[in-house]
PDB file of C-alpha atoms and ligand atoms in Angstrom:
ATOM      1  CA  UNK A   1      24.317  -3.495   4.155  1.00 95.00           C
ATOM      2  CA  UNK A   2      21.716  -3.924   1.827  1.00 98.00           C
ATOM      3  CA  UNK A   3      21.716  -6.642  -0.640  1.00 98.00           C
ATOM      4  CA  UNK A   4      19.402  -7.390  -3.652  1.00 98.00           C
ATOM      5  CA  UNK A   5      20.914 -10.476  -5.147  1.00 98.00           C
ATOM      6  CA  UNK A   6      20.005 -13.565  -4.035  1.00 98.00           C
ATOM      7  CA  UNK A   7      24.339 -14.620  -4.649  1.00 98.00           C
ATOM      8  CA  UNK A   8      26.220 -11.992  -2.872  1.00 98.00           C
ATOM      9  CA  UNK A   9      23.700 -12.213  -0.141  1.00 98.00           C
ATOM     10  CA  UNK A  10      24.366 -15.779   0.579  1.00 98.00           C
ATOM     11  CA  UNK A  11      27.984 -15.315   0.203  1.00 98.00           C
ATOM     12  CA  UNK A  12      27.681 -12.694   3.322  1.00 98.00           C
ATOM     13  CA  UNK A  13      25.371 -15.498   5.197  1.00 98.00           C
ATOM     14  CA  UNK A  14      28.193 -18.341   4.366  1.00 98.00           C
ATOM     15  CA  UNK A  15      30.920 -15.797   6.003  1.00 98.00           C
ATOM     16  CA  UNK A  16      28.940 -14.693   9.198  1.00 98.00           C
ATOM     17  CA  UNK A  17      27.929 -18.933   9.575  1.00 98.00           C
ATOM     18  CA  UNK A  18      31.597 -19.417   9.099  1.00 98.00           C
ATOM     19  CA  UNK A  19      32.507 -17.246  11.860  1.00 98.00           C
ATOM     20  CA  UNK A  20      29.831 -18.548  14.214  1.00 98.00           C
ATOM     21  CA  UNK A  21      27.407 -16.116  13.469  1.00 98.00           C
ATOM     22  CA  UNK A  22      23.169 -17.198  14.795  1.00 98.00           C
ATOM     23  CA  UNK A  23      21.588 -16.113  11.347  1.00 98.00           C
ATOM     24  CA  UNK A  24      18.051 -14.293  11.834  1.00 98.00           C
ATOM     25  CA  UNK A  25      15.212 -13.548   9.282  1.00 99.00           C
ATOM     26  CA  UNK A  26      12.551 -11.186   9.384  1.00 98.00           C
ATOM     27  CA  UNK A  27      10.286 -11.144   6.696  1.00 98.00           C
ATOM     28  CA  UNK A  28       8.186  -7.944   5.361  1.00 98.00           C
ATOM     29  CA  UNK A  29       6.819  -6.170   2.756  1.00 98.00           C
ATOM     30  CA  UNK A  30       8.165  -2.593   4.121  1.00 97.00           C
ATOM     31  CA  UNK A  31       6.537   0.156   5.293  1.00 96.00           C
ATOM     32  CA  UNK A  32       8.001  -0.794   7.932  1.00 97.00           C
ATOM     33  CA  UNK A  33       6.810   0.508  11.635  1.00 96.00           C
ATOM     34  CA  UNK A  34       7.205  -0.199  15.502  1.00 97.00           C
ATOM     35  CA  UNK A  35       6.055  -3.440  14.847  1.00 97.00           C
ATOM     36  CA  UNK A  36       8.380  -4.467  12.674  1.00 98.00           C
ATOM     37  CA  UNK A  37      10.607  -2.781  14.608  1.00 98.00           C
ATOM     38  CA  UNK A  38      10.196  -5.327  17.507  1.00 98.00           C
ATOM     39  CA  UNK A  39      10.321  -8.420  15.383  1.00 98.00           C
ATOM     40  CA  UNK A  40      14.209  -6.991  14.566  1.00 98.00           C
ATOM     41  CA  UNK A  41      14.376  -6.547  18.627  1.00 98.00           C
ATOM     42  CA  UNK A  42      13.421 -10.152  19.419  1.00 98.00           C
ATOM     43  CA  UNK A  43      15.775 -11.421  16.710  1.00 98.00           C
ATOM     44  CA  UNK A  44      18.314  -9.187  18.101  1.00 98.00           C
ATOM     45  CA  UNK A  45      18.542 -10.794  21.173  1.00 98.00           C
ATOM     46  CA  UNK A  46      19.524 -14.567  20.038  1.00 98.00           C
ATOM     47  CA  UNK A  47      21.153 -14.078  16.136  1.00 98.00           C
ATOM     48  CA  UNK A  48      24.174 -11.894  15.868  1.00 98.00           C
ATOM     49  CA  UNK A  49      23.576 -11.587  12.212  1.00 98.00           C
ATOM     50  CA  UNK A  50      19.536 -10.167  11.704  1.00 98.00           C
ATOM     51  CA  UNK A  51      18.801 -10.445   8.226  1.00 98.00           C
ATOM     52  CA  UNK A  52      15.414  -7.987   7.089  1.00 98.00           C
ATOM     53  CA  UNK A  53      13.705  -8.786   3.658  1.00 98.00           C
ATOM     54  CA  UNK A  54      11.703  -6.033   2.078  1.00 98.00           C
ATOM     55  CA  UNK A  55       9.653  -7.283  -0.727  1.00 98.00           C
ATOM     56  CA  UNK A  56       5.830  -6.936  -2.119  1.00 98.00           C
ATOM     57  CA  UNK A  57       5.117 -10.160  -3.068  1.00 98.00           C
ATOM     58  CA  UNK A  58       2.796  -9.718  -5.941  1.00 98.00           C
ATOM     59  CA  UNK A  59       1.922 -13.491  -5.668  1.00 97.00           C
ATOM     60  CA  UNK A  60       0.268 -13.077  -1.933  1.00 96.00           C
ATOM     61  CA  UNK A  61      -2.102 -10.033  -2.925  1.00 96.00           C
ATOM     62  CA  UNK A  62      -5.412 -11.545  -4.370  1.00 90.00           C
ATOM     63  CA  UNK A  63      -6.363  -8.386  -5.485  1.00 92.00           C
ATOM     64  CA  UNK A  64      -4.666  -6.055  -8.194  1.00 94.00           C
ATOM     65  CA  UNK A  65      -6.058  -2.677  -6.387  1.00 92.00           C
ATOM     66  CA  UNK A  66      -4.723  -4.127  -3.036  1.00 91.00           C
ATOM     67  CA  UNK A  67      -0.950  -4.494  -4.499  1.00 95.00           C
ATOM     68  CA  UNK A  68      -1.007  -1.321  -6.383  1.00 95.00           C
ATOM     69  CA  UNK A  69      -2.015   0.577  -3.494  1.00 92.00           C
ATOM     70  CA  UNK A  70       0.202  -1.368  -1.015  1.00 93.00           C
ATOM     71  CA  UNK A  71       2.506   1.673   0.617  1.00 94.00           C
ATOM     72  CA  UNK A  72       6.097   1.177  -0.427  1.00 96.00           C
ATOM     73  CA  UNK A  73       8.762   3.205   1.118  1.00 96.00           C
ATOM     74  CA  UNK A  74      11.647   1.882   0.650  1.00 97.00           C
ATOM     75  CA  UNK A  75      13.662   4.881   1.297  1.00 97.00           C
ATOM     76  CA  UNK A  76      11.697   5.711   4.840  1.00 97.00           C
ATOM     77  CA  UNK A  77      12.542   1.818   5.461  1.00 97.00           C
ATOM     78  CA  UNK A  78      16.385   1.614   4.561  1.00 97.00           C
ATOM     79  CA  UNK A  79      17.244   4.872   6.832  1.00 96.00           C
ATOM     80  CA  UNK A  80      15.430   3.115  10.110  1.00 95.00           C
ATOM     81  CA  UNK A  81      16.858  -0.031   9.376  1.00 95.00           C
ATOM     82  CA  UNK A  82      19.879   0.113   7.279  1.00 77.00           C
ATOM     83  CA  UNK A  83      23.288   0.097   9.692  1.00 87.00           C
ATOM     84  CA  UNK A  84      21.521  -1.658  11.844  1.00 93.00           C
ATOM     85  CA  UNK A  85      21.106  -5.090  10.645  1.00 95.00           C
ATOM     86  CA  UNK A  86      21.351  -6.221   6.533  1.00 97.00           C
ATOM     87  CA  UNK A  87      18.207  -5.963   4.194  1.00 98.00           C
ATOM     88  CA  UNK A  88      17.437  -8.144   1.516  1.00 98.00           C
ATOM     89  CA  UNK A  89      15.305  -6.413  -0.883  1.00 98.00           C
ATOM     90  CA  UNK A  90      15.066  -8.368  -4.383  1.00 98.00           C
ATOM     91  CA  UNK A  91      13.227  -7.295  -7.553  1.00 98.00           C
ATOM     92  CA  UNK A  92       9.949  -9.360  -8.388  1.00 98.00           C
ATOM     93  CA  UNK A  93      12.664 -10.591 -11.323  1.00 98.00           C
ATOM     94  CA  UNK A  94      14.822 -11.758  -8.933  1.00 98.00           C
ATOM     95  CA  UNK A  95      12.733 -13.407  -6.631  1.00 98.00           C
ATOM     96  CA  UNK A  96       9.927 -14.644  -9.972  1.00 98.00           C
ATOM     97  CA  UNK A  97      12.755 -14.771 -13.069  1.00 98.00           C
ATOM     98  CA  UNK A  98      11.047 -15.776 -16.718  1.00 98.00           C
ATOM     99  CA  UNK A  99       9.899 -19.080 -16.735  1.00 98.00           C
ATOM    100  CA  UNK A 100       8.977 -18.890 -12.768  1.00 98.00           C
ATOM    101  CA  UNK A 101       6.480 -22.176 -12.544  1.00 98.00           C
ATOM    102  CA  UNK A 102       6.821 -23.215  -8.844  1.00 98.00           C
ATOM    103  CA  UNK A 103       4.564 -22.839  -5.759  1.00 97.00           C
ATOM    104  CA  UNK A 104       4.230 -24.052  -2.603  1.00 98.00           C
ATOM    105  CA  UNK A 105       0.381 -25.321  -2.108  1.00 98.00           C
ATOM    106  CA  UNK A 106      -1.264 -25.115   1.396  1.00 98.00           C
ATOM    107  CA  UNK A 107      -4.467 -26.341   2.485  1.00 96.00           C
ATOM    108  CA  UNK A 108      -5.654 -27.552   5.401  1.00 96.00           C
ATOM    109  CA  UNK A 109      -5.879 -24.445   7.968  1.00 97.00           C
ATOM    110  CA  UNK A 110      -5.013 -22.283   5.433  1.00 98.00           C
ATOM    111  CA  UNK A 111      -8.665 -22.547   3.834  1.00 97.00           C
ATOM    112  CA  UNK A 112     -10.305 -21.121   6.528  1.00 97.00           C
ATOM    113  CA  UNK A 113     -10.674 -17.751   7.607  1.00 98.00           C
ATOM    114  CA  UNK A 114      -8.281 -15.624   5.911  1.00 98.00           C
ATOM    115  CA  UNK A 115      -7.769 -18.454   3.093  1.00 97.00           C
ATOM    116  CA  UNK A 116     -11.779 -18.610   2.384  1.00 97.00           C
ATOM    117  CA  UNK A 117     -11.541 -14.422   1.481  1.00 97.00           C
ATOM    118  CA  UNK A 118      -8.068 -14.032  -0.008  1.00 96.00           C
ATOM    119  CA  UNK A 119      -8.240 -16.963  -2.657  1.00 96.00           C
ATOM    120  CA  UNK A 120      -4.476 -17.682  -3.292  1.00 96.00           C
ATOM    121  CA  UNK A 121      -3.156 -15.766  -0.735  1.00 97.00           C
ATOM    122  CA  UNK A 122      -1.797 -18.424   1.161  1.00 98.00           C
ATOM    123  CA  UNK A 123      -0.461 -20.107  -1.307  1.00 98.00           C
ATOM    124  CA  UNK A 124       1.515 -17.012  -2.306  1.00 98.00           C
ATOM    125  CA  UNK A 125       2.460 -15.988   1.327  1.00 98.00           C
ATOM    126  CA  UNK A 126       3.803 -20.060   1.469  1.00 98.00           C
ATOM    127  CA  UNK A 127       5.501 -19.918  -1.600  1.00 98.00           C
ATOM    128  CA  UNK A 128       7.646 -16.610  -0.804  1.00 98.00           C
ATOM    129  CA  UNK A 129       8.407 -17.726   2.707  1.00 98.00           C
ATOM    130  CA  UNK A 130       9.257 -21.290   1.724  1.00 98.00           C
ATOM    131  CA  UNK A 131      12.006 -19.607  -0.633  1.00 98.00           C
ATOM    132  CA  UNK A 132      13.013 -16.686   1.448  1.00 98.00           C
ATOM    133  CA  UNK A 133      14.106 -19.280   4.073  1.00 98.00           C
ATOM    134  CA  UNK A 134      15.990 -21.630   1.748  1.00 98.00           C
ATOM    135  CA  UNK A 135      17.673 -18.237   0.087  1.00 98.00           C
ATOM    136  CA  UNK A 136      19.037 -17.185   3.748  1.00 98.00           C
ATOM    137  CA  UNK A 137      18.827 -20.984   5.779  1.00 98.00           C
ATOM    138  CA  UNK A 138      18.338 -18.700   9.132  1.00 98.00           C
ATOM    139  CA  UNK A 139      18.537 -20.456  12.318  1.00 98.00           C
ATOM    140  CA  UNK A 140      15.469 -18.603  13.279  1.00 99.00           C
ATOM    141  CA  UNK A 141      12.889 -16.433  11.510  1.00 99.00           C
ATOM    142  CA  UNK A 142      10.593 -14.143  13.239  1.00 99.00           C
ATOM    143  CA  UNK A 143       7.066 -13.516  12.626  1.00 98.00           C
ATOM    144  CA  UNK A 144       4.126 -11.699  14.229  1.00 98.00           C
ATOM    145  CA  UNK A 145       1.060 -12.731  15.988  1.00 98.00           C
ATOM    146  CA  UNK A 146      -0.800  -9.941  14.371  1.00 98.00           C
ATOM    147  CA  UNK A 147      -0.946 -12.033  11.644  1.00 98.00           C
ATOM    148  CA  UNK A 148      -1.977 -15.123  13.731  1.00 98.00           C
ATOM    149  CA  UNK A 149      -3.172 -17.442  10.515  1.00 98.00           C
ATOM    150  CA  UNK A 150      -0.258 -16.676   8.625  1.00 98.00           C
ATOM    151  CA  UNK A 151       1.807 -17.707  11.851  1.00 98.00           C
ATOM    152  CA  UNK A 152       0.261 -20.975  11.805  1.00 98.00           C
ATOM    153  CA  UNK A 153       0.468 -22.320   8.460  1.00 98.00           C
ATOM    154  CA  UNK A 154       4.329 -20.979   8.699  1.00 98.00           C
ATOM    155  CA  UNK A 155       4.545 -23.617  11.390  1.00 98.00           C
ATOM    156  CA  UNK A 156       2.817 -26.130   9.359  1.00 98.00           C
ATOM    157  CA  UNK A 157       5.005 -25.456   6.234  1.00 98.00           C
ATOM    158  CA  UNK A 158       8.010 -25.820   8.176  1.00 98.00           C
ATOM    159  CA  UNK A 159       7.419 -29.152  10.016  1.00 98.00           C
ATOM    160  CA  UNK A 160       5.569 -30.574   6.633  1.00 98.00           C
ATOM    161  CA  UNK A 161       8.510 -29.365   4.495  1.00 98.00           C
ATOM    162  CA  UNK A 162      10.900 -30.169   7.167  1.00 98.00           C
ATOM    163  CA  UNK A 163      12.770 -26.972   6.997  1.00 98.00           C
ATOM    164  CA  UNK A 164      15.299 -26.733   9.587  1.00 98.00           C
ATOM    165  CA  UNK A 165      14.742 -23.129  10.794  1.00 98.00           C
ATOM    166  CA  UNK A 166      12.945 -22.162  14.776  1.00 98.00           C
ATOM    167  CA  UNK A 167      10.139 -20.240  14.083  1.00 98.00           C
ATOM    168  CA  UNK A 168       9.499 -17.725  16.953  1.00 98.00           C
ATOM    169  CA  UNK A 169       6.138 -15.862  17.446  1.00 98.00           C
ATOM    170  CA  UNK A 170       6.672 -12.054  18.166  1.00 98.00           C
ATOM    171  CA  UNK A 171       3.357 -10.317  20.518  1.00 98.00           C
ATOM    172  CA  UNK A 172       1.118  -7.753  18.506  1.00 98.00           C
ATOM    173  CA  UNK A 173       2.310  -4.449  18.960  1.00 98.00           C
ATOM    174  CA  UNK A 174      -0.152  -1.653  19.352  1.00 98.00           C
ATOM    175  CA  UNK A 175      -0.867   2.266  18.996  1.00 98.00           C
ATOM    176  CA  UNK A 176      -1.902   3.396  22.932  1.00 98.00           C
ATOM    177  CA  UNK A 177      -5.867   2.935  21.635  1.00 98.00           C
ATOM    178  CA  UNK A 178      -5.205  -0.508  20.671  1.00 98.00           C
ATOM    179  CA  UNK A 179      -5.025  -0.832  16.931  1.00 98.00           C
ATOM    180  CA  UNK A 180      -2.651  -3.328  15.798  1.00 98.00           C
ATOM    181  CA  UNK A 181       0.171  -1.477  13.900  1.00 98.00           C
ATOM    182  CA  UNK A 182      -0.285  -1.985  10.188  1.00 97.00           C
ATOM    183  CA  UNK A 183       1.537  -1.402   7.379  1.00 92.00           C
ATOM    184  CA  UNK A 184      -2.254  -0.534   5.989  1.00 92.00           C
ATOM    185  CA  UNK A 185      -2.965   2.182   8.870  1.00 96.00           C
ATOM    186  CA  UNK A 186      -1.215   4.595   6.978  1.00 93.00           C
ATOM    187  CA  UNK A 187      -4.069   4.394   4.251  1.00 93.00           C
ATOM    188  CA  UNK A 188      -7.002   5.082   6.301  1.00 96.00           C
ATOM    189  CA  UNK A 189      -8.857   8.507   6.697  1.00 96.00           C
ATOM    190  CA  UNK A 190      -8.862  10.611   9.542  1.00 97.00           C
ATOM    191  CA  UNK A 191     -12.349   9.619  10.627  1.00 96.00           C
ATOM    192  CA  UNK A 192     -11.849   5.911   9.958  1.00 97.00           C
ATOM    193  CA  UNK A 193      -8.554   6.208  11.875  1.00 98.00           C
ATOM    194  CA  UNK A 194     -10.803   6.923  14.707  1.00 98.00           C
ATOM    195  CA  UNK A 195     -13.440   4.251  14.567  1.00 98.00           C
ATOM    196  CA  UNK A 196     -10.498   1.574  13.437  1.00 98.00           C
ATOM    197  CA  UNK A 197      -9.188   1.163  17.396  1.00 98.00           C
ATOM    198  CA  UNK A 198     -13.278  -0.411  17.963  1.00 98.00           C
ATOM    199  CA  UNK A 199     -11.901  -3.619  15.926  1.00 98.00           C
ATOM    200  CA  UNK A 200     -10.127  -4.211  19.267  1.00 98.00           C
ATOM    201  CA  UNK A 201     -12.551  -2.860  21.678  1.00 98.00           C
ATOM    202  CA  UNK A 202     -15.270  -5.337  20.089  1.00 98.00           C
ATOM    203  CA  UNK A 203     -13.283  -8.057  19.878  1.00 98.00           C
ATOM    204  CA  UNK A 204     -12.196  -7.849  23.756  1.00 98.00           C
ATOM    205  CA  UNK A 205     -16.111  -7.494  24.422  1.00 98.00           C
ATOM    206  CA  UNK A 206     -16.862 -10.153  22.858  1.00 98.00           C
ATOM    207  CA  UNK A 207     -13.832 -12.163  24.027  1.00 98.00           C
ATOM    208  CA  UNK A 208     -15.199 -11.499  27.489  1.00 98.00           C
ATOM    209  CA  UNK A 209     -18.266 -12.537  26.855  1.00 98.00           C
ATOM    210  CA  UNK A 210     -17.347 -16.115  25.581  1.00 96.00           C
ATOM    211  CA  UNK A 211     -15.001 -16.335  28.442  1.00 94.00           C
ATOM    212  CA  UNK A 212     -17.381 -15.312  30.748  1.00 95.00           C
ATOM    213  CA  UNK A 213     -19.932 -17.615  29.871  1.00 93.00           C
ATOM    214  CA  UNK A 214     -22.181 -16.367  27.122  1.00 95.00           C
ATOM    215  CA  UNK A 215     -22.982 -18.975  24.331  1.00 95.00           C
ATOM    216  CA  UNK A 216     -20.226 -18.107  21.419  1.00 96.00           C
ATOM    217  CA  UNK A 217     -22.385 -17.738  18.679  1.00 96.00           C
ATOM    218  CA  UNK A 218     -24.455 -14.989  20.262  1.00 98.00           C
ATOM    219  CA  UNK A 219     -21.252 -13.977  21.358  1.00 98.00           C
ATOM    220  CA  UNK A 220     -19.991 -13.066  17.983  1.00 98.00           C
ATOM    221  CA  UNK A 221     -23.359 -12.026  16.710  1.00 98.00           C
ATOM    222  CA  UNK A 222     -23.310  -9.395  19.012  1.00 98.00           C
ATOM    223  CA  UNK A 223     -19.567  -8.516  18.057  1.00 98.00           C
ATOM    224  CA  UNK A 224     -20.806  -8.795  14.343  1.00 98.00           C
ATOM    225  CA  UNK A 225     -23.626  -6.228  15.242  1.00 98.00           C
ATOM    226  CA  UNK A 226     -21.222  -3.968  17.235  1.00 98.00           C
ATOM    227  CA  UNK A 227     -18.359  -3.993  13.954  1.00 98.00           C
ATOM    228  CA  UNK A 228     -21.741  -2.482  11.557  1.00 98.00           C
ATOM    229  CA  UNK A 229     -22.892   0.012  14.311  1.00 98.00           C
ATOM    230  CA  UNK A 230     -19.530   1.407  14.583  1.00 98.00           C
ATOM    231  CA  UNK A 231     -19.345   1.485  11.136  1.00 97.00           C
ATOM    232  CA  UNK A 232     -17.157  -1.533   9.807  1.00 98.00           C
ATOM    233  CA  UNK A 233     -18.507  -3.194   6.757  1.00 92.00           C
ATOM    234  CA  UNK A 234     -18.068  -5.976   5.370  1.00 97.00           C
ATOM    235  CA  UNK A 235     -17.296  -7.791   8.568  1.00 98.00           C
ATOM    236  CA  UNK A 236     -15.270 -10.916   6.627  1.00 98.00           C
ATOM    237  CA  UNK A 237     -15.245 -12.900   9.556  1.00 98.00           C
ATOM    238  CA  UNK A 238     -15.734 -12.389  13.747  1.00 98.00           C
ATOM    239  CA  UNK A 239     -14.843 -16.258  14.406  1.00 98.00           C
ATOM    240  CA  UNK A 240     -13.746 -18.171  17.860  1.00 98.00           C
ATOM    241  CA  UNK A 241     -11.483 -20.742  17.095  1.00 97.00           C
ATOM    242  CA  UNK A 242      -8.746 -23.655  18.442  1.00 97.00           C
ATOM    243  CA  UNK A 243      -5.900 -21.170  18.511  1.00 97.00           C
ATOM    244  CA  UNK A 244      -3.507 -23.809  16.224  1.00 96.00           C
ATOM    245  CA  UNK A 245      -5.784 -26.194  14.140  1.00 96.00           C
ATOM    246  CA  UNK A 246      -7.712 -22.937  13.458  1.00 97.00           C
ATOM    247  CA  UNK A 247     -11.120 -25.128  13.644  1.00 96.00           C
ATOM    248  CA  UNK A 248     -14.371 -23.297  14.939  1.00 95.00           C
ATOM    249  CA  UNK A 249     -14.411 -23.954  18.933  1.00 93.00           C
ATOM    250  CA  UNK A 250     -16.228 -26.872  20.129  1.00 87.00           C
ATOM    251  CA  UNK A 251     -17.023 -27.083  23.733  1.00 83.00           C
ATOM    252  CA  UNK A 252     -14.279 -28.118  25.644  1.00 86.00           C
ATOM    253  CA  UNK A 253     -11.501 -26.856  22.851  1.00 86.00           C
ATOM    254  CA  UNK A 254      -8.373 -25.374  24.176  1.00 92.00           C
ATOM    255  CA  UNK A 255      -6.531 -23.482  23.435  1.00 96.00           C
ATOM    256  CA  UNK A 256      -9.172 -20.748  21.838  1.00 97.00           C
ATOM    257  CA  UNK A 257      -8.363 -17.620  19.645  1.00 98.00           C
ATOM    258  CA  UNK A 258     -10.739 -14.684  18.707  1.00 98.00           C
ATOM    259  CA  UNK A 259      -9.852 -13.775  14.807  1.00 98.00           C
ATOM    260  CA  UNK A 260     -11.173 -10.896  12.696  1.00 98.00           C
ATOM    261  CA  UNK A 261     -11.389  -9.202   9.373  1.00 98.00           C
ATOM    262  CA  UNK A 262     -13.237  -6.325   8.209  1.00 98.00           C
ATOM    263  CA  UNK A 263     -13.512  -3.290   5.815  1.00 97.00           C
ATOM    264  CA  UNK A 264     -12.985  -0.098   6.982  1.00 97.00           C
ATOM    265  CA  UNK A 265     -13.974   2.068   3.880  1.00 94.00           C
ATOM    266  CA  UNK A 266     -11.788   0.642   0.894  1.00 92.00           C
ATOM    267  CA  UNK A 267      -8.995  -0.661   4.275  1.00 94.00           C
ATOM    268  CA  UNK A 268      -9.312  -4.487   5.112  1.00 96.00           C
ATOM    269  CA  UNK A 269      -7.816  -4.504   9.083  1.00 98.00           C
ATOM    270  CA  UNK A 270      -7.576  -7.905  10.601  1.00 98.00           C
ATOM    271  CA  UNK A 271      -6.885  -8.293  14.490  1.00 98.00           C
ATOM    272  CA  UNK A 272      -6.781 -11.636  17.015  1.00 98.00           C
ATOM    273  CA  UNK A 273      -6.620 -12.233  20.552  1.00 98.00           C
ATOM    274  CA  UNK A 274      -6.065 -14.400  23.387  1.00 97.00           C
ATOM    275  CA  UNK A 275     -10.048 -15.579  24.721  1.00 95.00           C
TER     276      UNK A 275
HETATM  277  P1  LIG B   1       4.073  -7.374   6.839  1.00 57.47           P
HETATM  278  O1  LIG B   1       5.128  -6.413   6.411  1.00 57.47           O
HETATM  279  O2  LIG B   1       2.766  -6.730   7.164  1.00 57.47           O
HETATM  280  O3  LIG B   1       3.969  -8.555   5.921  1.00 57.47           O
HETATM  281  O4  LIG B   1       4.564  -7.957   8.229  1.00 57.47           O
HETATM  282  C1  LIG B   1       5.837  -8.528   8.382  1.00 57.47           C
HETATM  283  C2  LIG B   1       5.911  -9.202   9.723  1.00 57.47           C
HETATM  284  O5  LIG B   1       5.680  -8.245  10.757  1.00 57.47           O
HETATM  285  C3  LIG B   1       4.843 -10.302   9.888  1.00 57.47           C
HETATM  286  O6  LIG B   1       5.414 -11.398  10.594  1.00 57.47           O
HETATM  287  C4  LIG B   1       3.795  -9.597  10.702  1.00 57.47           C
HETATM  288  O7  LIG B   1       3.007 -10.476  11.481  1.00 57.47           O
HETATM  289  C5  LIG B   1       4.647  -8.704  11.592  1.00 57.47           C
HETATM  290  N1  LIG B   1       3.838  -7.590  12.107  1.00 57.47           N
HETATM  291  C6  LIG B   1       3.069  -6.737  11.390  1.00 57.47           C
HETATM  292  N2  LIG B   1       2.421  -5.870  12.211  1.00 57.47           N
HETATM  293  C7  LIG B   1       2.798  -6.202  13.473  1.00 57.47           C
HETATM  294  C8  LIG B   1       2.473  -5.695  14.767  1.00 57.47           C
HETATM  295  N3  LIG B   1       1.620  -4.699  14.931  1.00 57.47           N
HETATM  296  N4  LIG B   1       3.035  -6.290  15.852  1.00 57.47           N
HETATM  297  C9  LIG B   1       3.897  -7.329  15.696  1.00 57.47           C
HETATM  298  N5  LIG B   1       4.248  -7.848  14.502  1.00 57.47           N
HETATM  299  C10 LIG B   1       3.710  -7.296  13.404  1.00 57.47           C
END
């Protein structure tokens, strides 16, 4: 079923509740792929009622160029998904109507990293999450570690806001070369397609390397050095750091996360792992 008012949506919630339905939610902005895919899976497997929403939130994309070439295929995205579990996929009208003035303002962990090169992003990202859960009041709502930041502040917003949803973190699904399925894959070239699986490759060097002993900031200057030989550039960020608070590692900081963002021709990929 796929619903684009916010009314008759929560109408279906309110009957599925009523008959003791687990209500799931699984945000995206389409183009949806295998990763996606297994965010539905997870949810699957505790919520009897999975709930996908489908929309490009204008408000999260710091750059016009970005949003206007964001893929959309909604009609790809409705045949995988549609039958087997509801979509909500509302207008920018519906979700921003006239006279729109509200947004949900992070800081904190979200000024770092991802924050510090997408001004307003955050914010954005916060805003549409904070309402897409109070539109469906899931008991649980599934998000990747792909986007490990993002995952975070989610967290954050939820215990600060004290929203009563479980968040539950979904693992990184990737192609058999190791590049983290993207929505943005689609939109490189056929020779950046083959350099993008070295994000990975560098970042498990270098997350070796730190693990294994080497200082961390010649650690990631080497990782820097290895994105630009490859052929990444700009490198936004190669950057070690406590895997929740987000803060650069410190000796003796636990548990640590290896984050990155870089350009791959006009394609921004971001990756993290486990160090
Ligand atoms: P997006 O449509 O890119 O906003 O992503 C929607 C959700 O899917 C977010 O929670 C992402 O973290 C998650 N996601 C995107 N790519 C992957 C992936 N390769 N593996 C697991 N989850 C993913």
């Amino acid at each position: 079923m796929i619903y684009r008012s916010i009314e008759t949506l929560r109408r279906a919630i309110a009957t599925r509740r009523a008959e003791g339905d687990r209500i799931g939610l699984v945000p995206t902005m389409g183009a949806l792929h295998e990763g996606h895919i297994s965010l539905v899976q997870e949810a699957e497997k505790t919520c009897q009622h999975v709930i996908v929403s489908i929309f490009v939130n204008p408000r999260q994309f710091n750059s016009q160029t970005d949003l206007a070439h964001y893929p959309r295929t909604e009609a790809d995205d409705i045949a995988l998904l549609d039958g087997r579990c509801s979509l909500f996929i509302p207008s920018v009208e519906t979700m921003y109507p006239s006279g729109y003035c509200t947004s949900v303002q992070t800081g904190g962990l979200a000024e770092r990293l991802e924050g510090a090169h997408r001004p307003g992003h955050f914010d954005g990202m916060a805003t549409v999450v904070t309402k897409l859960l109070t539109i469906t009041g899931p008991d649980q709502a599934f998000f990747g570690e792909k986007d490990w930041q993002q995952l975070q502040i989610v967290r954050r917003i939820v215990q600060d806001l004290n929203l009563p949803v479980d968040i539950v973190a979904c693992p990184t699904l990737r192609e058999p070369d190791g590049l983290a399925l993207s929505s943005r894959n689609r939109r490189l070239s056929h020779s950046a397609r083959e350099i993008a699986p070295k994000l990975h490759t560098i970042m498990q060097d270098t997350a070796l390397a730190i693990r294994t002993g080497m200082e961390t900031d010649a650690a990631l200057a080497a990782g820097k050095e290895a994105f630009a030989h490859a052929g990444f550039g700009p490198v936004d960020y190669l950057e070690c750091c406590h895997a929740e608070t987000l803060e650069p590692a410190r000796p003796g900081s636990a548990p640590l996360r290896l984050l990155a963002a870089a350009f791959l021709g006009s394609v921004r990929l971001i990756d993290n792992i486990v160090i």
